[in-house]
């Protein structure tokens, strides 16, 4: 990806914290896949051929072109051709008659295609030029078309420190919270857990500080300085514009989110956090030894069923 000629290019404060991938990160995987036999049974091959024919070079139904793109990327490693088909099915004119299209911004979109397109723009897979700003916009498009995974990634991008992913990516924790809630309501335990974690962290400690203790988060003990962290205390300045992004603690709401995650997805970390919450109590959540034991058992069951924390 060509560098900009902006005078700010050499300013460290204007550079992304996370460097752009080159796209070559996938070369080793593609080489390995190329050495493996491309095993596809006759029935599946016929389905692929039918999808290719139905897609008709990007003129056919969205689902046919999307399926063709997935086959080209996963089996034939023709990532650029797949990229073109994902772009084709993410951006169709409003009059497109594909039954799976969703109207977004006066055009039609196939949400899974937008999601795959955004991931390729984000990572540079197949030597596609990396464009994180466009990737964000396409994740947003997929999210508004109803793709929960896109909403989750968009939320993560919204929580990245300003300029961490480069210029043009907004920083908006409150919008991220809304997106996490939206996907949590659809049954995604990770989004429920992530939002609960934000609400338990609160506004008394720097958003970038790690390994905060429960008492530090609640303001019950002084915030201790840790190695490699310049200032663990909250950077609230008194300026409304700056301070509006500090999320007040809300353990009661976090409790409900953790319960949803533990129940819906048997999410072990959520079950564990509930056990700790009921063991110690929190603001608006009284200690309850019986509930603590209940969620300890649920944690153990989730670990046995799905693996570790």
GROMACS .gro file of C-alpha atoms in nm:
model
  309
    1UNK     CA    1   0.000   0.000   0.000
    2UNK     CA    2   0.156   0.327  -0.108
    3UNK     CA    3   0.246   0.571   0.166
    4UNK     CA    4   0.084   0.911   0.184
    5UNK     CA    5   0.283   1.224   0.113
    6UNK     CA    6   0.131   1.398   0.415
    7UNK     CA    7   0.373   1.602   0.627
    8UNK     CA    8   0.249   1.407   0.930
    9UNK     CA    9   0.381   1.074   0.801
   10UNK     CA   10   0.699   1.097   1.008
   11UNK     CA   11   0.519   1.210   1.323
   12UNK     CA   12   0.511   0.912   1.566
   13UNK     CA   13   0.181   1.037   1.710
   14UNK     CA   14   0.021   1.008   1.365
   15UNK     CA   15   0.146   0.658   1.294
   16UNK     CA   16  -0.072   0.351   1.358
   17UNK     CA   17   0.015   0.156   1.671
   18UNK     CA   18  -0.062  -0.163   1.481
   19UNK     CA   19   0.146  -0.180   1.159
   20UNK     CA   20  -0.028  -0.265   0.835
   21UNK     CA   21   0.001  -0.629   0.729
   22UNK     CA   22   0.165  -0.694   0.394
   23UNK     CA   23  -0.058  -0.976   0.278
   24UNK     CA   24   0.239  -1.213   0.264
   25UNK     CA   25   0.136  -1.350   0.604
   26UNK     CA   26  -0.085  -1.596   0.416
   27UNK     CA   27   0.184  -1.716   0.174
   28UNK     CA   28   0.299  -2.003   0.394
   29UNK     CA   29  -0.057  -2.126   0.443
   30UNK     CA   30  -0.129  -2.106   0.071
   31UNK     CA   31   0.192  -2.294  -0.007
   32UNK     CA   32   0.101  -2.569   0.238
   33UNK     CA   33  -0.252  -2.594   0.100
   34UNK     CA   34  -0.115  -2.613  -0.255
   35UNK     CA   35   0.088  -2.919  -0.156
   36UNK     CA   36  -0.217  -3.099  -0.022
   37UNK     CA   37  -0.453  -3.289  -0.251
   38UNK     CA   38  -0.762  -3.086  -0.334
   39UNK     CA   39  -1.014  -3.343  -0.216
   40UNK     CA   40  -1.372  -3.264  -0.309
   41UNK     CA   41  -1.632  -3.530  -0.367
   42UNK     CA   42  -1.827  -3.553  -0.690
   43UNK     CA   43  -2.151  -3.422  -0.541
   44UNK     CA   44  -1.979  -3.117  -0.389
   45UNK     CA   45  -1.795  -3.048  -0.714
   46UNK     CA   46  -2.127  -3.051  -0.896
   47UNK     CA   47  -2.264  -2.798  -0.648
   48UNK     CA   48  -1.962  -2.576  -0.705
   49UNK     CA   49  -2.005  -2.600  -1.081
   50UNK     CA   50  -2.373  -2.513  -1.043
   51UNK     CA   51  -2.288  -2.208  -0.831
   52UNK     CA   52  -2.028  -2.090  -1.082
   53UNK     CA   53  -2.276  -2.123  -1.365
   54UNK     CA   54  -2.551  -1.949  -1.169
   55UNK     CA   55  -2.318  -1.666  -1.069
   56UNK     CA   56  -2.260  -1.594  -1.436
   57UNK     CA   57  -1.953  -1.379  -1.386
   58UNK     CA   58  -2.112  -1.168  -1.113
   59UNK     CA   59  -2.449  -1.120  -1.282
   60UNK     CA   60  -2.633  -1.398  -1.103
   61UNK     CA   61  -2.783  -1.433  -0.753
   62UNK     CA   62  -2.576  -1.306  -0.464
   63UNK     CA   63  -2.564  -1.639  -0.282
   64UNK     CA   64  -2.428  -1.815  -0.593
   65UNK     CA   65  -2.152  -1.559  -0.641
   66UNK     CA   66  -2.065  -1.561  -0.271
   67UNK     CA   67  -2.040  -1.940  -0.266
   68UNK     CA   68  -1.821  -1.928  -0.577
   69UNK     CA   69  -1.594  -1.674  -0.407
   70UNK     CA   70  -1.559  -1.893  -0.100
   71UNK     CA   71  -1.463  -2.193  -0.315
   72UNK     CA   72  -1.210  -1.989  -0.512
   73UNK     CA   73  -1.047  -1.860  -0.194
   74UNK     CA   74  -1.048  -2.177   0.015
   75UNK     CA   75  -0.983  -2.446  -0.245
   76UNK     CA   76  -0.816  -2.278  -0.541
   77UNK     CA   77  -0.646  -1.995  -0.346
   78UNK     CA   78  -0.760  -1.744  -0.607
   79UNK     CA   79  -0.805  -1.476  -0.346
   80UNK     CA   80  -0.821  -1.178  -0.580
   81UNK     CA   81  -1.099  -1.339  -0.782
   82UNK     CA   82  -1.279  -1.415  -0.457
   83UNK     CA   83  -1.229  -1.054  -0.346
   84UNK     CA   84  -1.394  -0.931  -0.665
   85UNK     CA   85  -1.694  -1.156  -0.609
   86UNK     CA   86  -1.727  -1.050  -0.245
   87UNK     CA   87  -1.719  -0.687  -0.357
   88UNK     CA   88  -1.972  -0.766  -0.628
   89UNK     CA   89  -2.215  -0.922  -0.381
   90UNK     CA   90  -2.161  -0.663  -0.108
   91UNK     CA   91  -2.245  -0.377  -0.343
   92UNK     CA   92  -2.534  -0.444  -0.579
   93UNK     CA   93  -2.780  -0.191  -0.724
   94UNK     CA   94  -3.110  -0.147  -0.544
   95UNK     CA   95  -3.302  -0.317  -0.825
   96UNK     CA   96  -3.108  -0.643  -0.778
   97UNK     CA   97  -3.358  -0.927  -0.733
   98UNK     CA   98  -3.140  -1.164  -0.528
   99UNK     CA   99  -3.360  -1.300  -0.246
  100UNK     CA  100  -3.086  -1.271   0.021
  101UNK     CA  101  -2.992  -0.909  -0.041
  102UNK     CA  102  -3.039  -0.647   0.231
  103UNK     CA  103  -3.098  -0.281   0.154
  104UNK     CA  104  -2.821  -0.057   0.290
  105UNK     CA  105  -2.765   0.306   0.188
  106UNK     CA  106  -2.985   0.277  -0.118
  107UNK     CA  107  -2.807  -0.034  -0.249
  108UNK     CA  108  -2.827  -0.410  -0.187
  109UNK     CA  109  -2.576  -0.605   0.021
  110UNK     CA  110  -2.520  -0.972   0.100
  111UNK     CA  111  -2.395  -0.952   0.462
  112UNK     CA  112  -2.155  -1.253   0.462
  113UNK     CA  113  -1.989  -1.119   0.146
  114UNK     CA  114  -1.939  -0.777   0.306
  115UNK     CA  115  -1.790  -0.948   0.611
  116UNK     CA  116  -1.540  -1.146   0.402
  117UNK     CA  117  -1.458  -0.838   0.195
  118UNK     CA  118  -1.386  -0.633   0.508
  119UNK     CA  119  -1.161  -0.905   0.651
  120UNK     CA  120  -0.956  -0.912   0.331
  121UNK     CA  121  -0.924  -0.533   0.333
  122UNK     CA  122  -0.816  -0.553   0.696
  123UNK     CA  123  -0.552  -0.823   0.652
  124UNK     CA  124  -0.433  -0.794   0.292
  125UNK     CA  125  -0.511  -1.159   0.221
  126UNK     CA  126  -0.433  -1.250  -0.139
  127UNK     CA  127  -0.220  -0.935  -0.184
  128UNK     CA  128  -0.531  -0.720  -0.165
  129UNK     CA  129  -0.419  -0.365  -0.073
  130UNK     CA  130  -0.474  -0.310   0.299
  131UNK     CA  131  -0.726  -0.035   0.365
  132UNK     CA  132  -0.838  -0.029   0.728
  133UNK     CA  133  -1.062   0.274   0.684
  134UNK     CA  134  -1.252   0.103   0.404
  135UNK     CA  135  -1.252  -0.221   0.603
  136UNK     CA  136  -1.419  -0.036   0.890
  137UNK     CA  137  -1.679   0.109   0.654
  138UNK     CA  138  -1.753  -0.235   0.506
  139UNK     CA  139  -1.778  -0.395   0.852
  140UNK     CA  140  -2.025  -0.118   0.933
  141UNK     CA  141  -2.221  -0.197   0.616
  142UNK     CA  142  -2.229  -0.568   0.701
  143UNK     CA  143  -2.334  -0.491   1.057
  144UNK     CA  144  -2.621  -0.270   0.945
  145UNK     CA  145  -2.725  -0.550   0.710
  146UNK     CA  146  -2.754  -0.782   1.010
  147UNK     CA  147  -2.419  -0.964   1.035
  148UNK     CA  148  -2.340  -1.012   1.404
  149UNK     CA  149  -1.974  -1.101   1.352
  150UNK     CA  150  -1.922  -0.776   1.162
  151UNK     CA  151  -2.084  -0.579   1.445
  152UNK     CA  152  -1.849  -0.744   1.696
  153UNK     CA  153  -1.537  -0.659   1.496
  154UNK     CA  154  -1.662  -0.307   1.430
  155UNK     CA  155  -1.705  -0.264   1.805
  156UNK     CA  156  -1.348  -0.382   1.866
  157UNK     CA  157  -1.223  -0.128   1.612
  158UNK     CA  158  -1.424   0.148   1.780
  159UNK     CA  159  -1.246   0.065   2.107
  160UNK     CA  160  -0.896   0.084   1.959
  161UNK     CA  161  -0.704   0.389   2.087
  162UNK     CA  162  -0.729   0.689   1.852
  163UNK     CA  163  -0.502   0.642   1.546
  164UNK     CA  164  -0.403   0.292   1.663
  165UNK     CA  165  -0.535   0.145   1.338
  166UNK     CA  166  -0.451   0.449   1.128
  167UNK     CA  167  -0.643   0.756   1.023
  168UNK     CA  168  -1.015   0.755   0.969
  169UNK     CA  169  -1.110   0.487   1.223
  170UNK     CA  170  -1.344   0.648   1.477
  171UNK     CA  171  -1.295   0.601   1.850
  172UNK     CA  172  -1.635   0.568   2.016
  173UNK     CA  173  -1.671   0.338   2.320
  174UNK     CA  174  -2.040   0.416   2.360
  175UNK     CA  175  -2.121   0.308   2.006
  176UNK     CA  176  -1.909  -0.002   2.066
  177UNK     CA  177  -2.119  -0.076   2.374
  178UNK     CA  178  -2.438  -0.047   2.170
  179UNK     CA  179  -2.301  -0.288   1.911
  180UNK     CA  180  -2.191  -0.540   2.174
  181UNK     CA  181  -2.538  -0.522   2.331
  182UNK     CA  182  -2.698  -0.573   1.990
  183UNK     CA  183  -2.494  -0.887   1.922
  184UNK     CA  184  -2.530  -1.008   2.280
  185UNK     CA  185  -2.907  -0.993   2.237
  186UNK     CA  186  -2.866  -1.227   1.940
  187UNK     CA  187  -2.702  -1.483   2.169
  188UNK     CA  188  -2.331  -1.413   2.122
  189UNK     CA  189  -2.169  -1.490   2.457
  190UNK     CA  190  -1.836  -1.322   2.373
  191UNK     CA  191  -2.009  -0.989   2.305
  192UNK     CA  192  -2.205  -1.020   2.631
  193UNK     CA  193  -1.883  -1.092   2.820
  194UNK     CA  194  -1.690  -0.809   2.653
  195UNK     CA  195  -1.956  -0.552   2.736
  196UNK     CA  196  -1.982  -0.679   3.094
  197UNK     CA  197  -1.605  -0.642   3.131
  198UNK     CA  198  -1.626  -0.279   3.017
  199UNK     CA  199  -1.901  -0.209   3.270
  200UNK     CA  200  -1.706  -0.371   3.554
  201UNK     CA  201  -1.391  -0.176   3.466
  202UNK     CA  202  -1.553   0.166   3.490
  203UNK     CA  203  -1.403   0.514   3.490
  204UNK     CA  204  -1.168   0.521   3.789
  205UNK     CA  205  -0.871   0.367   3.612
  206UNK     CA  206  -0.695   0.440   3.285
  207UNK     CA  207  -0.858   0.253   2.996
  208UNK     CA  208  -0.517   0.118   2.890
  209UNK     CA  209  -0.415  -0.008   3.234
  210UNK     CA  210  -0.395  -0.385   3.273
  211UNK     CA  211  -0.463  -0.628   3.557
  212UNK     CA  212  -0.664  -0.389   3.769
  213UNK     CA  213  -0.785  -0.531   4.100
  214UNK     CA  214  -1.157  -0.523   4.189
  215UNK     CA  215  -1.087  -0.277   4.471
  216UNK     CA  216  -0.893  -0.046   4.236
  217UNK     CA  217  -1.184  -0.052   3.992
  218UNK     CA  218  -1.434   0.029   4.268
  219UNK     CA  219  -1.215   0.304   4.414
  220UNK     CA  220  -1.179   0.118   4.744
  221UNK     CA  221  -0.799   0.119   4.740
  222UNK     CA  222  -0.531   0.344   4.587
  223UNK     CA  223  -0.439   0.276   4.225
  224UNK     CA  224  -0.087   0.136   4.236
  225UNK     CA  225   0.167   0.204   3.966
  226UNK     CA  226   0.263  -0.106   3.763
  227UNK     CA  227   0.572  -0.178   3.553
  228UNK     CA  228   0.556  -0.048   3.193
  229UNK     CA  229   0.238   0.152   3.254
  230UNK     CA  230   0.299   0.525   3.266
  231UNK     CA  231  -0.010   0.623   3.462
  232UNK     CA  232  -0.276   0.378   3.578
  233UNK     CA  233  -0.511   0.644   3.712
  234UNK     CA  234  -0.803   0.775   3.511
  235UNK     CA  235  -0.709   1.047   3.264
  236UNK     CA  236  -1.032   1.236   3.320
  237UNK     CA  237  -0.954   1.599   3.255
  238UNK     CA  238  -1.274   1.782   3.342
  239UNK     CA  239  -1.325   1.847   2.972
  240UNK     CA  240  -1.667   1.708   2.875
  241UNK     CA  241  -1.551   1.612   2.524
  242UNK     CA  242  -1.254   1.416   2.658
  243UNK     CA  243  -1.428   1.263   2.959
  244UNK     CA  244  -1.746   1.143   2.789
  245UNK     CA  245  -1.564   0.826   2.679
  246UNK     CA  246  -1.504   0.705   3.035
  247UNK     CA  247  -1.767   0.441   3.105
  248UNK     CA  248  -1.915   0.452   3.457
  249UNK     CA  249  -1.918   0.119   3.642
  250UNK     CA  250  -2.247  -0.068   3.630
  251UNK     CA  251  -2.207  -0.405   3.805
  252UNK     CA  252  -2.582  -0.470   3.804
  253UNK     CA  253  -2.603  -0.450   3.427
  254UNK     CA  254  -2.279  -0.648   3.400
  255UNK     CA  255  -2.437  -0.920   3.614
  256UNK     CA  256  -2.723  -0.962   3.365
  257UNK     CA  257  -2.484  -0.972   3.070
  258UNK     CA  258  -2.265  -1.234   3.236
  259UNK     CA  259  -2.572  -1.444   3.318
  260UNK     CA  260  -2.679  -1.427   2.953
  261UNK     CA  261  -2.332  -1.532   2.836
  262UNK     CA  262  -2.305  -1.814   3.087
  263UNK     CA  263  -2.654  -1.939   3.003
  264UNK     CA  264  -2.660  -1.892   2.627
  265UNK     CA  265  -2.314  -2.003   2.530
  266UNK     CA  266  -2.190  -2.195   2.833
  267UNK     CA  267  -1.915  -1.931   2.836
  268UNK     CA  268  -1.676  -2.038   3.112
  269UNK     CA  269  -1.515  -1.694   3.179
  270UNK     CA  270  -1.862  -1.540   3.228
  271UNK     CA  271  -1.968  -1.817   3.465
  272UNK     CA  272  -1.641  -1.773   3.656
  273UNK     CA  273  -1.682  -1.394   3.684
  274UNK     CA  274  -2.033  -1.445   3.821
  275UNK     CA  275  -1.898  -1.688   4.081
  276UNK     CA  276  -1.645  -1.425   4.191
  277UNK     CA  277  -1.907  -1.149   4.186
  278UNK     CA  278  -2.143  -1.346   4.410
  279UNK     CA  279  -1.859  -1.456   4.636
  280UNK     CA  280  -1.747  -1.099   4.707
  281UNK     CA  281  -2.049  -0.887   4.618
  282UNK     CA  282  -2.033  -0.565   4.420
  283UNK     CA  283  -2.220  -0.235   4.392
  284UNK     CA  284  -2.588  -0.330   4.359
  285UNK     CA  285  -2.504  -0.702   4.363
  286UNK     CA  286  -2.507  -0.850   4.715
  287UNK     CA  287  -2.284  -1.141   4.803
  288UNK     CA  288  -2.466  -1.472   4.776
  289UNK     CA  289  -2.275  -1.786   4.869
  290UNK     CA  290  -2.536  -2.018   4.717
  291UNK     CA  291  -2.518  -1.841   4.382
  292UNK     CA  292  -2.139  -1.836   4.402
  293UNK     CA  293  -2.138  -2.214   4.439
  294UNK     CA  294  -2.393  -2.250   4.158
  295UNK     CA  295  -2.175  -2.056   3.915
  296UNK     CA  296  -1.861  -2.236   4.027
  297UNK     CA  297  -2.033  -2.560   3.923
  298UNK     CA  298  -2.140  -2.405   3.593
  299UNK     CA  299  -1.782  -2.290   3.533
  300UNK     CA  300  -1.649  -2.639   3.593
  301UNK     CA  301  -1.913  -2.791   3.365
  302UNK     CA  302  -1.835  -2.541   3.087
  303UNK     CA  303  -1.463  -2.616   3.116
  304UNK     CA  304  -1.527  -2.989   3.098
  305UNK     CA  305  -1.753  -2.947   2.796
  306UNK     CA  306  -1.579  -2.675   2.598
  307UNK     CA  307  -1.226  -2.645   2.735
  308UNK     CA  308  -1.037  -2.403   2.959
  309UNK     CA  309  -1.106  -2.044   3.053
   0.00000   0.00000   0.00000
